[in-house]
């Protein structure tokens, strides 16, 4: 954790492509992560999820979006 916070750790996951999110997540999503986007209605949750998924698919990382209605 200390290495990650100092920026010396090696990244082993997938970047989201969004700098503010990558900064918070130390630049990567891990394969074992379950990402839950939660916010009020009409805040752009689906657009964000689809944008991250598209960026990952372009880098040949398997991705999935599941939305319960």
PDB file of C-alpha atoms in Angstrom:
ATOM      1  CA  UNK A   1       0.000   0.000   0.000  1.00  0.00           C
ATOM      2  CA  UNK A   2       2.842   2.364   0.809  1.00  0.00           C
ATOM      3  CA  UNK A   3       4.486   1.626  -2.543  1.00  0.00           C
ATOM      4  CA  UNK A   4       1.175   2.241  -4.330  1.00  0.00           C
ATOM      5  CA  UNK A   5       0.670   5.584  -2.604  1.00  0.00           C
ATOM      6  CA  UNK A   6       4.226   6.701  -3.376  1.00  0.00           C
ATOM      7  CA  UNK A   7       3.816   5.766  -7.048  1.00  0.00           C
ATOM      8  CA  UNK A   8       6.603   3.164  -7.019  1.00  0.00           C
ATOM      9  CA  UNK A   9       4.369   0.106  -7.331  1.00  0.00           C
ATOM     10  CA  UNK A  10       4.077  -1.710 -10.647  1.00  0.00           C
ATOM     11  CA  UNK A  11       0.632  -1.509 -12.232  1.00  0.00           C
ATOM     12  CA  UNK A  12      -0.841  -4.936 -12.964  1.00  0.00           C
ATOM     13  CA  UNK A  13      -4.401  -4.016 -13.884  1.00  0.00           C
ATOM     14  CA  UNK A  14      -6.325  -2.119 -16.537  1.00  0.00           C
ATOM     15  CA  UNK A  15      -6.452   1.701 -16.663  1.00  0.00           C
ATOM     16  CA  UNK A  16      -9.908   3.250 -16.966  1.00  0.00           C
ATOM     17  CA  UNK A  17      -8.760   6.013 -19.292  1.00  0.00           C
ATOM     18  CA  UNK A  18     -10.257   8.701 -17.054  1.00  0.00           C
ATOM     19  CA  UNK A  19      -7.539  10.599 -15.164  1.00  0.00           C
ATOM     20  CA  UNK A  20      -9.572  11.505 -12.042  1.00  0.00           C
ATOM     21  CA  UNK A  21     -10.695   7.893 -11.601  1.00  0.00           C
ATOM     22  CA  UNK A  22      -7.238   6.488 -12.384  1.00  0.00           C
ATOM     23  CA  UNK A  23      -5.747   8.828  -9.771  1.00  0.00           C
ATOM     24  CA  UNK A  24      -8.155   7.609  -7.099  1.00  0.00           C
ATOM     25  CA  UNK A  25      -7.695   3.934  -8.044  1.00  0.00           C
ATOM     26  CA  UNK A  26      -3.917   4.261  -8.458  1.00  0.00           C
ATOM     27  CA  UNK A  27      -4.381   3.994 -12.207  1.00  0.00           C
ATOM     28  CA  UNK A  28      -5.855   0.544 -12.608  1.00  0.00           C
ATOM     29  CA  UNK A  29      -8.798  -1.785 -12.201  1.00  0.00           C
ATOM     30  CA  UNK A  30      -7.833  -5.275 -11.102  1.00  0.00           C
ATOM     31  CA  UNK A  31      -9.270  -8.384 -12.768  1.00  0.00           C
ATOM     32  CA  UNK A  32     -10.699  -9.518  -9.439  1.00  0.00           C
ATOM     33  CA  UNK A  33     -12.455  -6.193  -8.742  1.00  0.00           C
ATOM     34  CA  UNK A  34     -16.216  -5.890  -8.633  1.00  0.00           C
ATOM     35  CA  UNK A  35     -16.973  -2.288  -9.533  1.00  0.00           C
ATOM     36  CA  UNK A  36     -20.312  -0.868  -8.408  1.00  0.00           C
ATOM     37  CA  UNK A  37     -21.332   2.554  -9.696  1.00  0.00           C
ATOM     38  CA  UNK A  38     -23.945   4.176  -7.524  1.00  0.00           C
ATOM     39  CA  UNK A  39     -25.413   7.652  -7.745  1.00  0.00           C
ATOM     40  CA  UNK A  40     -28.687   9.517  -8.043  1.00  0.00           C
ATOM     41  CA  UNK A  41     -30.747   9.081 -11.236  1.00  0.00           C
ATOM     42  CA  UNK A  42     -29.496  10.767 -14.426  1.00  0.00           C
ATOM     43  CA  UNK A  43     -25.951  11.304 -13.157  1.00  0.00           C
ATOM     44  CA  UNK A  44     -24.233   9.382 -15.989  1.00  0.00           C
ATOM     45  CA  UNK A  45     -23.592   6.001 -14.374  1.00  0.00           C
ATOM     46  CA  UNK A  46     -24.422   4.002 -17.506  1.00  0.00           C
ATOM     47  CA  UNK A  47     -22.430   6.334 -19.757  1.00  0.00           C
ATOM     48  CA  UNK A  48     -19.391   6.031 -17.482  1.00  0.00           C
ATOM     49  CA  UNK A  49     -19.667   2.241 -17.270  1.00  0.00           C
ATOM     50  CA  UNK A  50     -19.995   1.911 -21.043  1.00  0.00           C
ATOM     51  CA  UNK A  51     -17.103   4.306 -21.675  1.00  0.00           C
ATOM     52  CA  UNK A  52     -14.771   2.391 -19.350  1.00  0.00           C
ATOM     53  CA  UNK A  53     -15.917  -0.909 -20.875  1.00  0.00           C
ATOM     54  CA  UNK A  54     -15.294   0.367 -24.401  1.00  0.00           C
ATOM     55  CA  UNK A  55     -11.789   1.537 -23.472  1.00  0.00           C
ATOM     56  CA  UNK A  56     -11.032  -1.868 -21.936  1.00  0.00           C
ATOM     57  CA  UNK A  57     -12.396  -3.749 -24.957  1.00  0.00           C
ATOM     58  CA  UNK A  58     -10.234  -1.637 -27.283  1.00  0.00           C
ATOM     59  CA  UNK A  59      -7.235  -2.842 -25.250  1.00  0.00           C
ATOM     60  CA  UNK A  60      -8.450  -6.467 -25.596  1.00  0.00           C
ATOM     61  CA  UNK A  61      -9.422  -6.857 -21.937  1.00  0.00           C
ATOM     62  CA  UNK A  62     -12.609  -8.874 -21.375  1.00  0.00           C
ATOM     63  CA  UNK A  63     -15.322  -6.707 -19.835  1.00  0.00           C
ATOM     64  CA  UNK A  64     -18.980  -6.924 -18.949  1.00  0.00           C
ATOM     65  CA  UNK A  65     -21.706  -4.474 -17.995  1.00  0.00           C
ATOM     66  CA  UNK A  66     -24.731  -5.712 -16.100  1.00  0.00           C
ATOM     67  CA  UNK A  67     -27.595  -3.421 -15.230  1.00  0.00           C
ATOM     68  CA  UNK A  68     -30.577  -4.462 -13.171  1.00  0.00           C
ATOM     69  CA  UNK A  69     -33.740  -2.581 -13.962  1.00  0.00           C
TER      70      UNK A  69
END
